[in-house]
Amino acid sequence: MIEYIFRIIKMPFDLSIKTAEKLLPYSTKNYICNSFVFDMYSKNYFRLKFLNWKIENKFHIMPSDMTVHWISTYNCNFRCKHCEASAGDKRVSELSTDEICNLITELSRMKIKKIVIGGGECLLRKDIFIIIGHILKMGLEYEIESNSYLVSNFKEEFRNMKPRTYFTSIDGLENTNDEIRRPGAFRKTFEALEYFKSIDVETRIVNTVVIPDNIGQLPELREIIMKSAATFWRFAIPINSGRAKDDDKLYLNDGQIKYLFDFIEESRKKFAVGISEDAGYLGPLSMKLRSVPFFCGAGITRCTILPNGEVLACQLDYDDKYSEGNIRNKSFKEIWRTGFSRFRNPQLEEGECQNCEHYNSCRGGCLGMRIGNRHCYKHIWGNNGNNGNNGNNGNNGK
């Protein structure tokens, strides 16, 4: 009853956020609206979202957009060179069917509505559809991340237990993609997208990790993606973790980053595309490269549970040392209520971030990128994105 009354009281605040989010894409096309909405809202989006969480947390109310990301396994049938999880190489004591089903029951009691299932490759878990069945039984929605290679083996299961969103990856044209991922992966990925379209899964996302080996292929790949069953094309930059850790051959130089930003801005006129949150706050480019402003919800509106039960604010570093607790030792509710202080009360070291005029919009950017000191692209988007232009095409610096 208290929560119901609270949500009624807070409704105008929630409505203002949702209304502005709908207006923001339009604002990029209208100078007057853009000047007002961007300056008055986009720059303060992080602060407003954080304030919204503080109000809810004060009354012990779960964020309405709370998402739990479950890394179901490190087992994988691919060995992608940029994989931040080192999937296929790691071995841990994974949560059992009973342990994960008990967790899902707890999430339901906490009024959490959504779980994202990832990996590794989640379809390698023999109990995955038992678990998905329990997710749906408990009233949660699920999104699934898969490399698509095994989807054709489980068509009937997916037809009976449809995900809200299907998320998969393409990392270049066919030869490049299959060299990075696995022979046949390119074809199987587009077949999986077609299948999920045929069973009316509304959102079908293709993720591309942009590296020097594939950045020059983006224009040709765009034509293929646009003709496919994908509904959204997401771009990511390698995280300095897992197999990608300290491998300079996987990272774009400033000219290539600038090219990527320009490519995304141009592509948004033709198709639904955007850059991932990993790239952090992007200043005047924010609404040119995304549909909503940057907000890192790690430990605030989302968290990750690793295969061994460790709970992290975000999965991007896949390292137990960032754990807030293990669901084998504590309830998820206790971990959520008492942990994550470094995200909820951030104390950045004295230096460039604290003294930056964009701090309230950025809050230090993406944690995973901060770990590798790749979290800030201000030198590129500064002065309206005109800096960092040391190359005018995707092949620069290869």
Coordinates of N, CA, C and O in Angstrom, one line a residue, residues 171-347:
D171 N 30.5 -9.3 -36.1 CA 31.7 -8.5 -35.9 C 32.5 -8.3 -37.3 O 33.7 -8.3 -37.3
G172 N 31.7 -8.0 -38.3 CA 32.3 -7.7 -39.6 C 31.6 -8.4 -40.7 O 30.6 -9.1 -40.5
L173 N 32.1 -8.2 -41.9 CA 31.6 -9.0 -43.1 C 31.9 -10.5 -42.9 O 32.6 -10.9 -41.9
E174 N 31.3 -11.3 -43.7 CA 31.3 -12.8 -43.4 C 32.7 -13.4 -43.1 O 32.8 -14.1 -42.1
N175 N 33.6 -13.1 -43.9 CA 35.0 -13.7 -43.7 C 35.6 -13.2 -42.4 O 36.2 -14.0 -41.6
T176 N 35.5 -11.9 -42.2 CA 36.1 -11.3 -41.0 C 35.3 -11.8 -39.7 O 36.0 -12.2 -38.7
N177 N 34.0 -11.8 -39.8 CA 33.2 -12.2 -38.6 C 33.5 -13.7 -38.3 O 33.7 -14.0 -37.1
D178 N 33.6 -14.5 -39.3 CA 33.8 -15.9 -39.0 C 35.2 -16.3 -38.6 O 35.4 -17.2 -37.9
E179 N 36.1 -15.4 -39.0 CA 37.5 -15.6 -38.5 C 37.6 -15.2 -37.0 O 38.2 -15.8 -36.2
I180 N 36.9 -14.1 -36.6 CA 36.9 -13.6 -35.2 C 36.1 -14.6 -34.3 O 36.5 -14.9 -33.2
R181 N 34.9 -15.0 -34.9 CA 33.9 -15.7 -34.0 C 34.0 -17.3 -34.3 O 34.5 -18.0 -33.4
R182 N 33.5 -17.8 -35.4 CA 33.6 -19.2 -35.7 C 33.1 -19.4 -37.1 O 32.1 -18.7 -37.5
P183 N 33.6 -20.3 -37.9 CA 33.1 -20.5 -39.3 C 31.6 -20.9 -39.2 O 31.2 -21.7 -38.4
G184 N 30.9 -20.2 -40.1 CA 29.5 -20.4 -40.2 C 28.7 -19.5 -39.3 O 27.4 -19.4 -39.4
A185 N 29.3 -18.7 -38.4 CA 28.6 -17.8 -37.4 C 27.8 -16.8 -38.1 O 26.7 -16.4 -37.7
F186 N 28.3 -16.2 -39.2 CA 27.7 -15.1 -39.9 C 26.3 -15.5 -40.4 O 25.3 -14.9 -40.1
R187 N 26.3 -16.7 -41.1 CA 25.0 -17.2 -41.7 C 24.0 -17.6 -40.6 O 22.9 -17.2 -40.6
K188 N 24.5 -18.2 -39.5 CA 23.6 -18.7 -38.5 C 23.0 -17.5 -37.7 O 21.9 -17.6 -37.2
T189 N 23.8 -16.4 -37.6 CA 23.3 -15.3 -36.8 C 22.1 -14.6 -37.5 O 21.1 -14.3 -36.9
F190 N 22.2 -14.5 -38.9 CA 21.1 -13.9 -39.6 C 19.9 -14.8 -39.7 O 18.8 -14.4 -39.7
E191 N 20.2 -16.1 -39.7 CA 19.1 -17.1 -39.7 C 18.3 -17.0 -38.3 O 17.1 -17.1 -38.3
A192 N 19.1 -16.9 -37.2 CA 18.5 -16.7 -35.9 C 17.6 -15.5 -35.8 O 16.5 -15.5 -35.3
L193 N 18.1 -14.4 -36.4 CA 17.3 -13.1 -36.4 C 16.0 -13.3 -37.1 O 15.0 -12.9 -36.7
E194 N 16.1 -14.0 -38.3 CA 14.9 -14.3 -39.0 C 13.9 -15.1 -38.2 O 12.7 -14.9 -38.3
Y195 N 14.4 -16.1 -37.5 CA 13.6 -17.0 -36.8 C 12.8 -16.2 -35.6 O 11.6 -16.3 -35.5
F196 N 13.6 -15.4 -34.9 CA 13.0 -14.6 -33.8 C 12.0 -13.6 -34.3 O 10.9 -13.3 -33.7
K197 N 12.2 -13.1 -35.5 CA 11.2 -12.2 -36.2 C 9.9 -13.1 -36.5 O 8.8 -12.6 -36.3
S198 N 10.1 -14.3 -36.9 CA 9.0 -15.1 -37.3 C 8.1 -15.5 -36.1 O 6.9 -15.8 -36.3
I199 N 8.6 -15.5 -34.9 CA 7.8 -15.8 -33.8 C 7.4 -14.6 -33.0 O 7.0 -14.6 -31.8
D200 N 7.6 -13.4 -33.6 CA 7.1 -12.1 -33.1 C 7.9 -11.7 -31.9 O 7.3 -11.1 -31.0
V201 N 9.2 -11.9 -31.8 CA 10.0 -11.3 -30.8 C 10.3 -9.9 -31.3 O 10.9 -9.7 -32.3
E202 N 9.8 -8.9 -30.6 CA 9.7 -7.5 -31.1 C 11.1 -6.9 -31.2 O 11.4 -6.2 -32.2
T203 N 12.0 -7.1 -30.3 CA 13.3 -6.4 -30.3 C 14.4 -7.4 -30.6 O 14.6 -8.4 -29.9
R204 N 15.2 -7.1 -31.7 CA 16.2 -8.0 -32.2 C 17.5 -7.2 -32.4 O 17.5 -6.5 -33.4
I205 N 18.4 -7.3 -31.5 CA 19.6 -6.4 -31.5 C 20.8 -7.1 -32.0 O 21.1 -8.2 -31.6
V206 N 21.5 -6.4 -32.9 CA 22.8 -6.9 -33.4 C 23.9 -6.0 -32.8 O 23.8 -4.8 -32.9
N207 N 24.9 -6.6 -32.1 CA 26.0 -5.8 -31.5 C 27.2 -6.1 -32.3 O 27.5 -7.2 -32.7
T208 N 27.9 -5.0 -32.6 CA 29.2 -5.1 -33.3 C 30.3 -4.4 -32.4 O 30.2 -3.3 -32.1
V209 N 31.3 -5.2 -32.1 CA 32.5 -4.7 -31.4 C 33.4 -4.2 -32.5 O 33.9 -4.9 -33.3
V210 N 33.6 -2.9 -32.5 CA 34.4 -2.2 -33.5 C 35.9 -2.2 -33.2 O 36.3 -1.7 -32.1
I211 N 36.6 -2.8 -34.0 CA 38.1 -3.0 -33.9 C 38.7 -2.6 -35.2 O 38.1 -2.4 -36.2
P212 N 40.1 -2.3 -35.2 CA 40.7 -2.0 -36.5 C 40.5 -2.9 -37.6 O 40.4 -2.5 -38.8
D213 N 40.3 -4.2 -37.4 CA 40.1 -5.2 -38.4 C 38.7 -5.1 -39.1 O 38.6 -5.6 -40.2
N214 N 37.7 -4.5 -38.5 CA 36.4 -4.4 -39.1 C 35.9 -3.0 -39.3 O 34.8 -2.9 -40.0
I215 N 36.5 -2.0 -38.8 CA 35.9 -0.6 -38.9 C 35.7 -0.2 -40.4 O 34.8 0.5 -40.7
G216 N 36.6 -0.6 -41.3 CA 36.5 -0.2 -42.7 C 35.4 -0.9 -43.4 O 35.0 -0.6 -44.5
Q217 N 34.8 -2.0 -42.8 CA 33.7 -2.7 -43.4 C 32.3 -2.2 -43.0 O 31.3 -2.8 -43.5
L218 N 32.3 -1.2 -42.1 CA 31.0 -0.8 -41.6 C 30.0 -0.3 -42.6 O 28.8 -0.7 -42.5
P219 N 30.4 0.5 -43.6 CA 29.4 0.9 -44.6 C 28.7 -0.3 -45.4 O 27.5 -0.3 -45.5
E220 N 29.5 -1.3 -45.8 CA 29.0 -2.5 -46.5 C 28.1 -3.3 -45.5 O 27.1 -3.8 -45.9
L221 N 28.6 -3.4 -44.3 CA 27.9 -4.2 -43.3 C 26.5 -3.5 -43.0 O 25.5 -4.2 -42.7
R222 N 26.5 -2.2 -43.0 CA 25.2 -1.5 -42.7 C 24.2 -1.9 -43.7 O 23.0 -2.1 -43.3
E223 N 24.5 -2.1 -45.0 CA 23.5 -2.4 -46.0 C 23.0 -3.8 -45.7 O 21.8 -4.1 -45.9
I224 N 23.8 -4.7 -45.2 CA 23.4 -6.1 -44.9 C 22.5 -6.1 -43.7 O 21.4 -6.7 -43.6
I225 N 22.9 -5.3 -42.6 CA 22.1 -5.2 -41.4 C 20.7 -4.6 -41.7 O 19.7 -5.1 -41.2
M226 N 20.7 -3.6 -42.5 CA 19.4 -2.9 -42.8 C 18.4 -3.8 -43.5 O 17.2 -3.7 -43.4
K227 N 18.9 -4.8 -44.3 CA 18.0 -5.7 -45.0 C 17.7 -6.9 -44.2 O 16.9 -7.8 -44.6
S228 N 18.3 -7.1 -43.0 CA 18.1 -8.2 -42.2 C 16.9 -8.1 -41.3 O 16.2 -7.1 -41.4
A229 N 16.7 -9.1 -40.4 CA 15.6 -9.0 -39.4 C 16.0 -8.3 -38.1 O 15.2 -8.3 -37.2
A230 N 17.1 -7.7 -38.1 CA 17.5 -6.9 -36.9 C 16.7 -5.6 -36.8 O 16.3 -5.0 -37.8
T231 N 16.4 -5.2 -35.6 CA 15.6 -4.0 -35.4 C 16.5 -2.9 -34.8 O 16.1 -1.7 -34.8
F232 N 17.7 -3.2 -34.4 CA 18.6 -2.2 -33.8 C 20.0 -2.7 -34.0 O 20.3 -3.9 -33.8
W233 N 20.9 -1.8 -34.3 CA 22.4 -2.1 -34.5 C 23.1 -1.3 -33.4 O 23.1 -0.1 -33.4
R234 N 23.8 -2.0 -32.6 CA 24.5 -1.4 -31.4 C 26.0 -1.6 -31.7 O 26.5 -2.6 -32.1
F235 N 26.7 -0.5 -31.4 CA 28.2 -0.5 -31.5 C 28.9 -0.4 -30.2 O 28.4 0.4 -29.3
A236 N 29.9 -1.2 -30.0 CA 30.6 -1.3 -28.8 C 32.1 -1.1 -29.1 O 32.6 -1.4 -30.2
I237 N 32.8 -0.6 -28.1 CA 34.3 -0.5 -28.2 C 34.9 -1.6 -27.2 O 34.3 -1.8 -26.1
P238 N 36.0 -2.2 -27.6 CA 36.5 -3.3 -26.7 C 36.8 -2.8 -25.3 O 37.2 -1.7 -25.1
I239 N 36.4 -3.7 -24.3 CA 36.7 -3.4 -22.9 C 38.1 -4.0 -22.6 O 38.4 -5.1 -23.0
N240 N 38.8 -3.3 -21.8 CA 40.2 -3.7 -21.4 C 40.1 -4.8 -20.3 O 40.5 -4.7 -19.2
S241 N 39.6 -6.0 -20.8 CA 39.4 -7.1 -19.8 C 39.4 -8.4 -20.6 O 39.3 -8.4 -21.8
G242 N 39.6 -9.5 -19.9 CA 39.6 -10.8 -20.5 C 40.6 -11.0 -21.6 O 41.8 -10.5 -21.4
R243 N 40.2 -11.5 -22.7 CA 41.2 -11.7 -23.8 C 41.6 -10.4 -24.5 O 42.6 -10.4 -25.2
A244 N 40.8 -9.4 -24.3 CA 41.2 -8.1 -24.9 C 42.1 -7.3 -24.0 O 42.6 -6.2 -24.5
K245 N 42.4 -7.7 -22.8 CA 43.2 -6.9 -21.9 C 44.6 -6.6 -22.4 O 45.3 -7.5 -22.8
D246 N 44.8 -5.3 -22.5 CA 46.1 -4.8 -22.9 C 46.6 -5.3 -24.3 O 47.8 -5.3 -24.6
D247 N 45.6 -5.6 -25.2 CA 45.9 -6.0 -26.6 C 45.7 -4.8 -27.4 O 44.6 -4.6 -27.9
D248 N 46.7 -4.0 -27.7 CA 46.6 -2.8 -28.4 C 46.1 -2.9 -29.8 O 45.5 -2.0 -30.4
K249 N 46.2 -4.2 -30.4 CA 45.8 -4.4 -31.8 C 44.2 -4.3 -31.9 O 43.7 -4.2 -33.0
L250 N 43.6 -4.4 -30.7 CA 42.1 -4.4 -30.8 C 41.5 -3.0 -30.5 O 40.3 -2.9 -30.7
Y251 N 42.3 -2.0 -30.3 CA 41.7 -0.7 -29.9 C 41.9 0.3 -31.0 O 42.9 0.3 -31.7
L252 N 40.9 1.1 -31.2 CA 40.8 2.1 -32.2 C 41.7 3.3 -31.8 O 41.7 3.7 -30.6
N253 N 42.3 4.0 -32.7 CA 43.0 5.2 -32.4 C 42.0 6.4 -32.5 O 40.8 6.2 -32.9
D254 N 42.4 7.6 -32.2 CA 41.5 8.7 -32.1 C 40.8 9.0 -33.5 O 39.6 9.3 -33.5
G255 N 41.5 8.9 -34.5 CA 40.9 9.1 -35.9 C 39.9 8.1 -36.2 O 38.8 8.4 -36.7
Q256 N 40.1 6.8 -35.8 CA 39.1 5.8 -36.0 C 37.9 6.0 -35.1 O 36.7 5.7 -35.5
I257 N 38.1 6.4 -33.9 CA 37.0 6.7 -33.0 C 36.1 7.8 -33.6 O 34.9 7.8 -33.6
K258 N 36.8 8.9 -34.1 CA 36.0 10.0 -34.7 C 35.3 9.5 -35.9 O 34.1 9.9 -36.1
Y259 N 35.9 8.6 -36.7 CA 35.2 8.1 -37.9 C 34.0 7.3 -37.4 O 32.9 7.4 -38.0
L260 N 34.1 6.5 -36.4 CA 33.0 5.7 -35.8 C 31.8 6.6 -35.4 O 30.7 6.3 -35.7
F261 N 32.2 7.7 -34.7 CA 31.1 8.6 -34.2 C 30.4 9.2 -35.4 O 29.2 9.3 -35.5
D262 N 31.2 9.6 -36.4 CA 30.6 10.2 -37.6 C 29.7 9.2 -38.4 O 28.6 9.5 -38.9
F263 N 30.2 7.9 -38.4 CA 29.4 6.9 -39.1 C 28.1 6.6 -38.4 O 27.0 6.4 -39.0
I264 N 28.1 6.6 -37.1 CA 26.9 6.3 -36.3 C 25.9 7.5 -36.5 O 24.7 7.3 -36.8
E265 N 26.4 8.7 -36.5 CA 25.5 9.9 -36.7 C 24.9 9.8 -38.1 O 23.6 10.0 -38.2
E266 N 25.6 9.5 -39.1 CA 25.1 9.4 -40.4 C 24.1 8.2 -40.5 O 23.0 8.3 -41.1
S267 N 24.4 7.1 -39.9 CA 23.6 5.9 -40.0 C 22.2 6.0 -39.3 O 21.3 5.4 -39.7
R268 N 22.2 6.9 -38.3 CA 20.9 7.1 -37.6 C 19.9 7.7 -38.5 O 18.7 7.7 -38.1
K269 N 20.3 8.3 -39.6 CA 19.3 8.9 -40.5 C 18.6 7.8 -41.3 O 17.6 8.0 -42.0
K270 N 19.2 6.6 -41.3 CA 18.8 5.5 -42.2 C 18.2 4.3 -41.4 O 17.3 3.6 -41.9
F271 N 18.6 4.1 -40.2 CA 18.3 2.9 -39.4 C 18.5 3.2 -37.9 O 19.1 4.1 -37.5
A272 N 17.9 2.3 -37.1 CA 18.0 2.4 -35.7 C 19.4 1.9 -35.2 O 19.6 0.7 -35.2
V273 N 20.3 2.8 -34.9 CA 21.6 2.4 -34.5 C 22.0 3.3 -33.2 O 21.4 4.3 -33.0
G274 N 23.0 2.9 -32.5 CA 23.5 3.7 -31.4 C 24.7 3.1 -30.8 O 25.0 1.9 -31.0
I275 N 25.4 3.9 -30.0 CA 26.6 3.4 -29.4 C 26.3 3.0 -28.0 O 25.4 3.5 -27.3
S276 N 27.1 2.0 -27.5 CA 26.8 1.4 -26.2 C 27.2 2.4 -25.0 O 27.9 3.4 -25.3
E277 N 26.7 2.1 -23.8 CA 27.0 2.9 -22.7 C 28.5 2.9 -22.3 O 29.0 3.8 -21.6
D278 N 29.2 1.8 -22.8 CA 30.6 1.7 -22.5 C 31.4 2.9 -22.9 O 32.4 3.3 -22.3
A279 N 30.9 3.6 -24.0 CA 31.6 4.8 -24.5 C 31.5 6.0 -23.5 O 32.1 7.0 -23.7
G280 N 30.6 5.9 -22.5 CA 30.4 7.0 -21.6 C 29.7 8.2 -22.1 O 29.0 8.2 -23.1
Y281 N 29.9 9.3 -21.4 CA 29.3 10.6 -21.7 C 30.0 11.2 -23.0 O 31.2 11.2 -23.1
L282 N 29.2 11.7 -23.9 CA 29.7 12.1 -25.2 C 29.4 13.6 -25.5 O 29.4 14.0 -26.7
G283 N 29.1 14.3 -24.5 CA 28.9 15.8 -24.6 C 27.9 16.1 -25.7 O 26.8 15.6 -25.8
P284 N 28.3 17.1 -26.6 CA 27.4 17.5 -27.7 C 27.0 16.4 -28.7 O 26.0 16.6 -29.4
L285 N 27.7 15.3 -28.6 CA 27.4 14.2 -29.5 C 26.4 13.2 -28.9 O 25.9 12.3 -29.6
S286 N 26.0 13.4 -27.6 CA 25.2 12.5 -26.9 C 23.9 12.1 -27.7 O 23.7 10.9 -27.9
M287 N 23.2 13.0 -28.1 CA 21.9 12.8 -28.7 C 22.0 12.5 -30.2 O 21.1 12.2 -30.9
K288 N 23.3 12.6 -30.7 CA 23.5 12.3 -32.1 C 23.9 10.8 -32.3 O 23.8 10.2 -33.4
L289 N 24.3 10.2 -31.1 CA 24.8 8.8 -31.2 C 24.0 7.9 -30.4 O 24.2 6.7 -30.4
R290 N 23.0 8.4 -29.6 CA 22.1 7.6 -28.7 C 20.7 8.2 -28.8 O 20.5 9.3 -29.1
S291 N 19.8 7.3 -28.3 CA 18.4 7.8 -28.2 C 18.1 8.5 -26.9 O 17.2 9.3 -26.8
V292 N 18.9 8.1 -25.9 CA 18.7 8.8 -24.6 C 20.1 9.1 -24.1 O 21.1 8.5 -24.5
P293 N 20.3 10.1 -23.2 CA 21.6 10.5 -22.7 C 22.2 9.4 -21.9 O 21.6 8.4 -21.5
F294 N 23.5 9.5 -21.6 CA 24.3 8.6 -20.9 C 23.9 8.5 -19.4 O 23.7 9.5 -18.8
F295 N 23.7 7.3 -19.0 CA 23.5 7.0 -17.6 C 24.0 5.6 -17.2 O 23.5 4.6 -17.8
C296 N 25.0 5.6 -16.3 CA 25.5 4.3 -15.9 C 24.7 3.8 -14.7 O 24.8 4.4 -13.6
G297 N 23.8 2.8 -14.9 CA 23.0 2.3 -13.8 C 23.6 1.2 -13.0 O 22.9 0.6 -12.1
A298 N 24.9 1.0 -13.1 CA 25.6 0.0 -12.3 C 25.4 0.2 -10.8 O 25.8 1.2 -10.3
G299 N 24.8 -0.8 -10.2 CA 24.6 -0.7 -8.7 C 23.5 0.2 -8.3 O 23.2 0.4 -7.1
I300 N 22.8 0.8 -9.3 CA 21.7 1.7 -9.0 C 20.4 1.2 -9.6 O 19.4 1.0 -8.9
T301 N 20.4 0.8 -10.9 CA 19.2 0.2 -11.5 C 19.5 -1.1 -12.1 O 18.6 -1.7 -12.8
R302 N 20.7 -1.6 -12.0 CA 21.0 -2.9 -12.5 C 22.2 -3.5 -11.8 O 23.0 -2.8 -11.1
C303 N 22.4 -4.8 -11.9 CA 23.6 -5.5 -11.4 C 23.7 -6.8 -12.2 O 22.9 -7.2 -13.0
T304 N 24.8 -7.5 -11.9 CA 25.2 -8.7 -12.6 C 25.5 -9.8 -11.6 O 26.1 -9.6 -10.6
I305 N 25.0 -11.0 -11.9 CA 25.3 -12.2 -11.1 C 26.2 -13.1 -12.0 O 25.7 -13.5 -13.1
L306 N 27.4 -13.4 -11.5 CA 28.3 -14.2 -12.3 C 27.9 -15.7 -12.1 O 27.1 -16.0 -11.3
P307 N 28.5 -16.5 -13.0 CA 28.1 -18.0 -12.9 C 28.3 -18.6 -11.5 O 27.6 -19.6 -11.2
N308 N 29.3 -18.1 -10.7 CA 29.5 -18.7 -9.4 C 28.7 -18.0 -8.3 O 29.0 -18.3 -7.1
G309 N 27.8 -17.1 -8.6 CA 27.0 -16.5 -7.6 C 27.5 -15.1 -7.1 O 26.8 -14.5 -6.3
E310 N 28.7 -14.7 -7.5 CA 29.1 -13.4 -7.1 C 28.3 -12.3 -7.8 O 27.9 -12.4 -9.0
V311 N 28.0 -11.3 -7.0 CA 27.1 -10.2 -7.5 C 28.0 -8.9 -7.7 O 28.6 -8.4 -6.7
L312 N 28.0 -8.4 -8.9 CA 28.8 -7.3 -9.3 C 27.8 -6.2 -9.8 O 26.7 -6.5 -10.2
A313 N 28.2 -4.9 -9.7 CA 27.4 -3.8 -10.2 C 27.3 -4.0 -11.7 O 26.3 -3.6 -12.3
C314 N 28.4 -4.4 -12.4 CA 28.4 -4.5 -13.8 C 29.3 -5.7 -14.2 O 30.3 -5.9 -13.5
Q315 N 29.0 -6.3 -15.3 CA 29.8 -7.5 -15.7 C 31.0 -7.2 -16.4 O 31.8 -8.1 -16.7
L316 N 31.3 -5.9 -16.8 CA 32.3 -5.7 -17.8 C 33.7 -6.1 -17.4 O 34.5 -6.3 -18.3
D317 N 34.0 -6.3 -16.2 CA 35.3 -6.7 -15.8 C 35.4 -8.2 -15.4 O 36.4 -8.8 -15.3
Y318 N 34.2 -8.8 -15.2 CA 34.1 -10.2 -14.9 C 35.1 -10.7 -13.8 O 35.7 -11.7 -13.9
D319 N 35.3 -9.9 -12.8 CA 36.3 -10.2 -11.8 C 35.7 -10.2 -10.4 O 35.1 -9.2 -10.0
D320 N 35.9 -11.3 -9.7 CA 35.3 -11.5 -8.4 C 35.8 -10.4 -7.4 O 35.1 -10.2 -6.4
K321 N 36.9 -9.8 -7.6 CA 37.4 -8.8 -6.7 C 36.4 -7.6 -6.6 O 36.5 -6.8 -5.6
Y322 N 35.5 -7.4 -7.6 CA 34.6 -6.3 -7.5 C 33.2 -6.8 -7.0 O 32.3 -6.0 -7.0
S323 N 33.2 -8.0 -6.4 CA 32.0 -8.5 -5.9 C 31.4 -7.7 -4.7 O 32.2 -7.3 -3.8
E324 N 30.1 -7.6 -4.6 CA 29.4 -7.1 -3.4 C 28.9 -8.1 -2.5 O 28.4 -7.8 -1.4
G325 N 29.1 -9.4 -2.9 CA 28.6 -10.5 -2.1 C 28.3 -11.7 -3.0 O 28.2 -11.5 -4.2
N326 N 28.1 -12.8 -2.4 CA 27.7 -14.0 -3.1 C 26.4 -14.6 -2.7 O 26.1 -14.7 -1.4
I327 N 25.5 -14.9 -3.6 CA 24.1 -15.3 -3.2 C 24.2 -16.7 -2.5 O 23.1 -17.1 -2.0
R328 N 25.3 -17.4 -2.6 CA 25.4 -18.6 -1.8 C 25.6 -18.3 -0.3 O 25.4 -19.2 0.5
N329 N 26.0 -17.1 0.0 CA 26.3 -16.8 1.4 C 25.3 -15.8 2.0 O 25.1 -15.7 3.2
K330 N 24.7 -14.9 1.1 CA 23.7 -13.9 1.5 C 22.6 -13.9 0.6 O 22.7 -14.3 -0.6
S331 N 21.5 -13.4 1.0 CA 20.3 -13.3 0.1 C 20.6 -12.1 -0.9 O 21.4 -11.2 -0.5
F332 N 20.1 -12.2 -2.0 CA 20.2 -11.2 -3.0 C 19.7 -9.8 -2.4 O 20.3 -8.8 -2.6
K333 N 18.6 -9.9 -1.7 CA 18.0 -8.7 -1.1 C 18.9 -8.0 -0.2 O 19.1 -6.8 -0.3
E334 N 19.6 -8.8 0.6 CA 20.6 -8.2 1.5 C 21.7 -7.5 0.8 O 22.2 -6.4 1.1
I335 N 22.2 -8.2 -0.2 CA 23.3 -7.7 -1.0 C 22.9 -6.4 -1.7 O 23.6 -5.4 -1.7
W336 N 21.7 -6.4 -2.3 CA 21.2 -5.2 -3.0 C 21.0 -4.0 -2.0 O 21.4 -2.9 -2.3
R337 N 20.5 -4.3 -0.9 CA 20.2 -3.2 0.1 C 21.4 -2.6 0.8 O 21.5 -1.5 1.1
T338 N 22.5 -3.5 1.0 CA 23.6 -3.0 1.8 C 24.9 -2.8 1.0 O 25.8 -2.2 1.5
G339 N 24.9 -3.2 -0.3 CA 26.2 -3.1 -1.1 C 26.2 -1.9 -2.0 O 25.4 -1.0 -1.9
F340 N 27.2 -2.0 -2.9 CA 27.3 -1.0 -4.0 C 27.5 0.4 -3.6 O 27.2 1.4 -4.3
S341 N 28.2 0.6 -2.4 CA 28.4 2.0 -1.9 C 29.3 2.8 -2.8 O 29.2 4.0 -3.0
R342 N 30.2 2.1 -3.5 CA 31.2 2.8 -4.4 C 30.5 3.4 -5.6 O 31.0 4.3 -6.3
F343 N 29.2 2.9 -5.9 CA 28.4 3.4 -7.0 C 27.4 4.4 -6.6 O 27.0 5.3 -7.3
R344 N 26.9 4.1 -5.4 CA 25.8 5.0 -4.8 C 26.3 6.2 -4.1 O 25.6 7.2 -4.0
N345 N 27.5 6.1 -3.7 CA 28.2 7.3 -3.0 C 29.6 7.4 -3.6 O 30.6 7.2 -2.9
P346 N 29.7 7.6 -4.9 CA 31.0 7.6 -5.6 C 32.0 8.6 -5.0 O 31.6 9.8 -4.8
Q347 N 33.2 8.2 -4.8 CA 34.3 9.1 -4.3 C 35.5 9.0 -5.3 O 36.4 8.2 -5.1

